[in-house]
Amino acid sequence: MNTLTVLGTAAPYPLPDRPCSGYLLRAGGAEVLIDAGPGSLAELLRHTTLDRLDAVWLSHLHLDHIGDLLNAYYALAYGELPVRSPLPVYGPAELGSRLAGFFGLPDVAPLSDVLDLRPLSDRHRVRVHNLELISRAVEHGCDAYALRAEADGHSLVYSGDCAPCPSLDELAAGADLLLCEANDPEPTPVHHTPEQAGALARRTGARQLVVTHVGPLLDRFEATTAAEAVFDGPTSCAEVATTIQVGIHSGHHGGTLPGQIPGEAAGVPCHE
Ligand SMILES: [Zn+2]
């Protein structure tokens, strides 16, 4: 079964019971951590262990998406976990120099026993077991990527952080599950509004929209309602501890979707 478990959605800083961006994708026999925002690692450990992860995929290098990669490094290096090969980490090319700077190292080589950094580029593709990961460069004012994950004939598209852009439209075409940020109340060059998230889902023929990364100037449930009004399709709000089946959809609008599995701590419907 292909599933996406929400670990965190807050921006730009973690809140009580609401870490920053992080998602666990289980598909095609692989487990991939998508973004590693502050707080998301502890939430991840409710569902799996670091030594079971096959890869980490990071959309961009803003702190709210990568902060817990440092904690993951410390866990893997010093946490007495089962020995594993270096964890593949896909992310912007500058990740290595950022990590080296944090650790006060001239380069990232001393970390390579633990993390295997693999730079992303536009149209980057990699197969992890039977899961295909396709990255596209998107508009966020920095080196930033959106992700399309495909396995067993089903697809998940994650916007990362970005403004509407042609590459995201191409990547998102016909996605079974579109996970889109809705950070800003008004259009900007770096983020989506809720209405733009809904328009993307409508334009690209998404089967299901999940709204995430709703910024501090918006209420996330109202944002979800605003996105749903434009999309006119199954729409929900990303809630921590909720697991969503990728590729299961119906004509149901709003609230918890039939493909949505309440997590260990029950998922909260977006609006009832
Ligand atoms: Zn962000």
Coordinates of C-alpha atoms and ligand atoms in Angstrom, one line a residue:
M1 CA 0.0 0.0 0.0
N2 CA 1.3 3.4 -0.9
T3 CA 0.8 5.9 1.9
L4 CA 1.9 9.4 2.9
T5 CA 2.1 10.1 6.6
V6 CA 2.1 13.8 7.7
L7 CA 4.8 14.6 10.2
G8 CA 4.7 18.3 10.1
T9 CA 3.1 21.3 8.3
A10 CA 3.9 24.4 10.3
A11 CA 5.7 27.4 8.8
P12 CA 8.0 29.2 9.4
Y13 CA 8.6 27.7 12.9
P14 CA 7.3 24.7 14.8
L15 CA 4.3 24.9 17.1
P16 CA 3.2 22.7 19.9
D17 CA 2.0 19.4 18.4
R18 CA 2.7 20.8 14.9
P19 CA 6.3 20.4 13.6
C20 CA 7.5 22.1 10.4
S21 CA 7.4 20.4 7.1
G22 CA 8.0 16.6 7.0
Y23 CA 6.2 13.7 5.4
L24 CA 6.9 9.9 5.4
L25 CA 6.2 8.3 2.0
R26 CA 5.9 4.6 1.9
A27 CA 5.6 3.4 -1.6
G28 CA 7.1 0.8 -4.0
G29 CA 8.7 -1.0 -1.1
A30 CA 10.6 2.2 0.0
E31 CA 10.4 4.5 2.9
V32 CA 11.4 8.1 2.1
L33 CA 11.4 11.1 4.4
I34 CA 10.3 14.1 2.4
D35 CA 11.6 17.3 4.0
A36 CA 12.9 17.3 7.5
G37 CA 11.6 20.5 9.2
P38 CA 12.2 21.1 12.9
G39 CA 10.2 18.7 15.0
S40 CA 9.5 16.3 12.2
L41 CA 12.2 13.7 13.2
A42 CA 10.5 13.0 16.6
E43 CA 7.2 12.6 14.8
L44 CA 8.8 10.3 12.2
L45 CA 9.9 8.0 15.0
R46 CA 6.3 7.3 15.9
H47 CA 6.1 5.5 12.5
T48 CA 9.5 4.1 11.6
T49 CA 13.2 4.1 12.6
L50 CA 16.0 6.0 11.0
D51 CA 17.8 2.8 10.0
R52 CA 14.8 1.7 8.0
L53 CA 14.7 4.9 5.8
D54 CA 15.8 4.3 2.3
A55 CA 16.3 8.0 1.5
V56 CA 15.7 11.6 2.5
W57 CA 14.5 14.1 -0.1
L58 CA 14.8 17.8 0.7
S59 CA 12.9 20.4 -1.4
H60 CA 15.2 23.4 -0.5
L61 CA 17.5 24.7 2.2
H62 CA 15.3 26.9 4.3
L63 CA 15.4 26.0 7.9
D64 CA 11.7 25.0 8.2
H65 CA 12.4 22.1 5.7
I66 CA 15.9 20.9 6.7
G67 CA 16.4 21.7 10.4
D68 CA 16.0 18.1 11.6
L69 CA 18.6 16.7 9.1
L70 CA 21.1 17.8 11.7
N71 CA 19.3 15.8 14.4
A72 CA 19.1 12.9 12.0
Y73 CA 22.9 13.1 11.6
Y74 CA 23.4 13.1 15.3
A75 CA 21.1 10.1 15.8
L76 CA 22.8 8.1 13.0
A77 CA 26.3 9.1 14.1
Y78 CA 26.0 8.8 17.9
G79 CA 22.6 7.2 18.6
E80 CA 23.8 3.5 18.8
L81 CA 21.4 2.6 16.1
P82 CA 21.8 -0.6 14.0
V83 CA 24.7 -0.1 11.6
R84 CA 23.6 0.9 8.2
S85 CA 25.1 2.2 5.0
P86 CA 25.2 6.0 4.6
L87 CA 21.7 7.4 4.2
P88 CA 21.1 8.8 0.8
V89 CA 20.0 12.5 1.0
Y90 CA 18.7 14.2 -2.1
G91 CA 18.7 18.0 -1.9
P92 CA 20.0 21.2 -3.4
A93 CA 23.7 21.1 -4.3
E94 CA 24.6 23.6 -1.6
L95 CA 23.5 21.2 1.2
G96 CA 27.0 19.9 1.6
S97 CA 28.7 23.2 2.2
R98 CA 25.9 24.2 4.5
L99 CA 26.4 21.1 6.6
A100 CA 30.2 21.5 6.6
G101 CA 29.8 25.1 7.8
F102 CA 27.6 24.0 10.7
F103 CA 30.1 21.4 11.8
G104 CA 33.0 23.7 11.2
L105 CA 34.5 21.4 8.6
P106 CA 36.3 22.4 5.4
D107 CA 34.1 20.1 3.4
V108 CA 31.4 17.4 3.9
A109 CA 33.7 14.4 3.5
P110 CA 34.0 13.6 7.2
L111 CA 30.2 13.2 7.3
S112 CA 30.0 10.8 4.4
D113 CA 30.1 7.6 6.6
V114 CA 26.6 8.7 7.8
L115 CA 25.0 10.8 5.0
D116 CA 25.4 10.2 1.3
L117 CA 24.6 13.6 -0.2
R118 CA 23.2 13.5 -3.8
P119 CA 22.6 16.9 -5.5
L120 CA 19.3 17.6 -7.2
S121 CA 18.9 19.2 -10.6
D122 CA 16.0 20.1 -12.8
R123 CA 14.4 16.8 -14.1
H124 CA 16.5 14.7 -11.7
R125 CA 15.2 11.1 -11.6
V126 CA 16.1 8.3 -9.2
R127 CA 14.5 4.9 -8.5
V128 CA 14.4 3.8 -4.9
H129 CA 13.3 0.1 -4.9
N130 CA 10.1 0.4 -7.0
L131 CA 9.5 4.1 -6.3
E132 CA 10.5 6.7 -8.9
L133 CA 11.3 10.2 -7.6
I134 CA 11.3 13.0 -10.2
S135 CA 12.4 16.5 -9.2
R136 CA 11.7 19.8 -11.0
A137 CA 13.2 23.2 -10.2
V138 CA 10.5 25.6 -9.0
E139 CA 10.2 29.3 -8.2
H140 CA 11.0 30.1 -4.6
G141 CA 13.8 32.6 -4.8
C142 CA 16.5 29.9 -4.2
D143 CA 17.5 26.5 -5.5
A144 CA 14.2 24.8 -4.8
Y145 CA 12.4 21.6 -6.1
A146 CA 9.0 20.0 -6.3
L147 CA 8.7 16.2 -6.3
R148 CA 6.7 13.7 -8.2
A149 CA 6.8 10.2 -6.7
E150 CA 5.4 7.3 -8.7
A151 CA 4.9 3.7 -7.7
D152 CA 2.4 0.9 -8.7
G153 CA 0.7 3.2 -11.2
H154 CA 0.0 5.9 -8.6
S155 CA 1.4 9.3 -8.2
L156 CA 2.1 11.9 -5.5
V157 CA 3.2 15.4 -6.3
Y158 CA 4.6 17.7 -3.6
S159 CA 5.0 21.4 -4.4
G160 CA 7.7 22.0 -1.8
D161 CA 7.7 25.8 -1.3
C162 CA 7.1 27.8 -4.5
A163 CA 5.0 30.2 -6.5
P164 CA 2.9 28.9 -9.4
C165 CA 5.3 28.1 -12.3
P166 CA 5.2 26.1 -15.5
S167 CA 7.5 23.3 -14.2
L168 CA 5.2 22.6 -11.3
D169 CA 2.2 22.4 -13.7
E170 CA 4.1 19.9 -15.9
L171 CA 5.1 17.8 -12.9
A172 CA 1.7 17.8 -11.3
A173 CA -0.3 16.7 -14.4
G174 CA -2.9 14.1 -13.4
A175 CA -1.5 13.4 -10.0
D176 CA -3.5 11.1 -7.8
L177 CA -2.5 13.1 -4.7
L178 CA -1.4 16.7 -4.9
L179 CA 0.2 18.0 -1.7
C180 CA 0.5 21.8 -2.2
E181 CA 1.6 24.6 0.0
A182 CA -0.6 27.6 0.6
N183 CA 1.6 29.9 2.6
D184 CA 0.5 33.4 1.6
P185 CA -2.8 35.3 1.7
E186 CA -1.9 37.2 -1.5
P187 CA 0.0 36.2 -4.6
T188 CA 3.8 36.6 -4.2
P189 CA 6.8 35.4 -6.3
V190 CA 7.7 32.7 -3.7
H191 CA 4.6 31.0 -2.4
H192 CA 1.1 29.9 -3.4
T193 CA -2.1 31.3 -2.0
P194 CA -4.9 28.8 -1.0
E195 CA -6.7 29.9 -4.2
Q196 CA -3.6 29.3 -6.3
A197 CA -3.2 25.8 -4.8
G198 CA -6.9 25.0 -5.7
A199 CA -6.3 26.4 -9.2
L200 CA -3.2 24.2 -9.7
A201 CA -5.2 21.2 -8.7
R202 CA -8.0 22.1 -11.0
R203 CA -5.7 23.0 -14.0
T204 CA -3.6 19.9 -13.7
G205 CA -6.4 17.4 -13.1
A206 CA -5.4 16.3 -9.6
R207 CA -7.6 13.5 -8.2
Q208 CA -7.2 14.8 -4.6
L209 CA -5.7 17.9 -3.1
V210 CA -4.1 18.2 0.4
V211 CA -3.3 21.7 1.5
T212 CA -0.2 22.2 3.7
H213 CA 2.4 24.7 4.8
V214 CA -0.3 27.3 5.5
G215 CA 1.5 30.5 6.7
P216 CA 1.0 32.5 9.9
L217 CA -1.3 35.0 8.2
L218 CA -3.9 32.4 7.4
D219 CA -6.1 29.9 9.2
R220 CA -5.3 26.5 7.8
F221 CA -8.9 25.3 7.8
E222 CA -10.2 28.4 6.1
A223 CA -7.3 28.1 3.7
T224 CA -8.4 24.6 2.9
T225 CA -12.0 25.7 2.3
A226 CA -10.7 28.5 0.0
A227 CA -8.6 26.0 -2.0
E228 CA -11.5 23.6 -2.2
A229 CA -13.8 26.3 -3.6
V230 CA -11.5 26.8 -6.6
F231 CA -10.5 23.1 -7.1
D232 CA -14.1 21.7 -6.8
G233 CA -12.6 18.3 -6.0
P234 CA -11.7 16.2 -2.9
T235 CA -9.7 18.5 -0.7
S236 CA -8.3 18.2 2.8
C237 CA -6.0 19.9 5.2
A238 CA -2.7 18.2 6.0
E239 CA -2.8 17.2 9.7
V240 CA 0.0 15.8 11.7
A241 CA -0.3 12.0 12.4
T242 CA -2.7 11.5 9.5
T243 CA -1.8 8.8 6.9
I244 CA -3.3 9.3 3.5
Q245 CA -3.4 6.5 0.9
V246 CA -1.9 7.6 -2.4
G247 CA -4.1 6.6 -5.3
I248 CA -7.4 6.1 -3.5
H249 CA -10.0 8.8 -4.3
S250 CA -13.7 9.4 -4.5
G251 CA -16.1 12.2 -5.3
H252 CA -16.3 13.1 -1.6
H253 CA -15.6 16.8 -0.9
G254 CA -14.2 18.2 2.2
G255 CA -13.6 16.7 5.6
T256 CA -11.6 13.5 6.1
L257 CA -11.3 11.6 2.8
P258 CA -12.2 8.0 2.4
G259 CA -8.6 7.4 1.6
Q260 CA -7.4 9.0 4.7
I261 CA -6.5 6.8 7.6
P262 CA -6.7 8.3 11.1
G263 CA -3.2 7.9 12.6
E264 CA -2.3 6.7 16.0
A265 CA -3.4 10.1 17.2
A266 CA -6.6 10.4 15.2
G267 CA -6.4 12.7 12.2
V268 CA -8.5 15.8 12.4
P269 CA -10.9 16.5 9.6
C270 CA -10.3 19.8 7.9
H271 CA -13.8 21.1 8.4
E272 CA -17.0 19.5 9.4
Ligands
ZN1 ZN 8.8 26.6 4.1

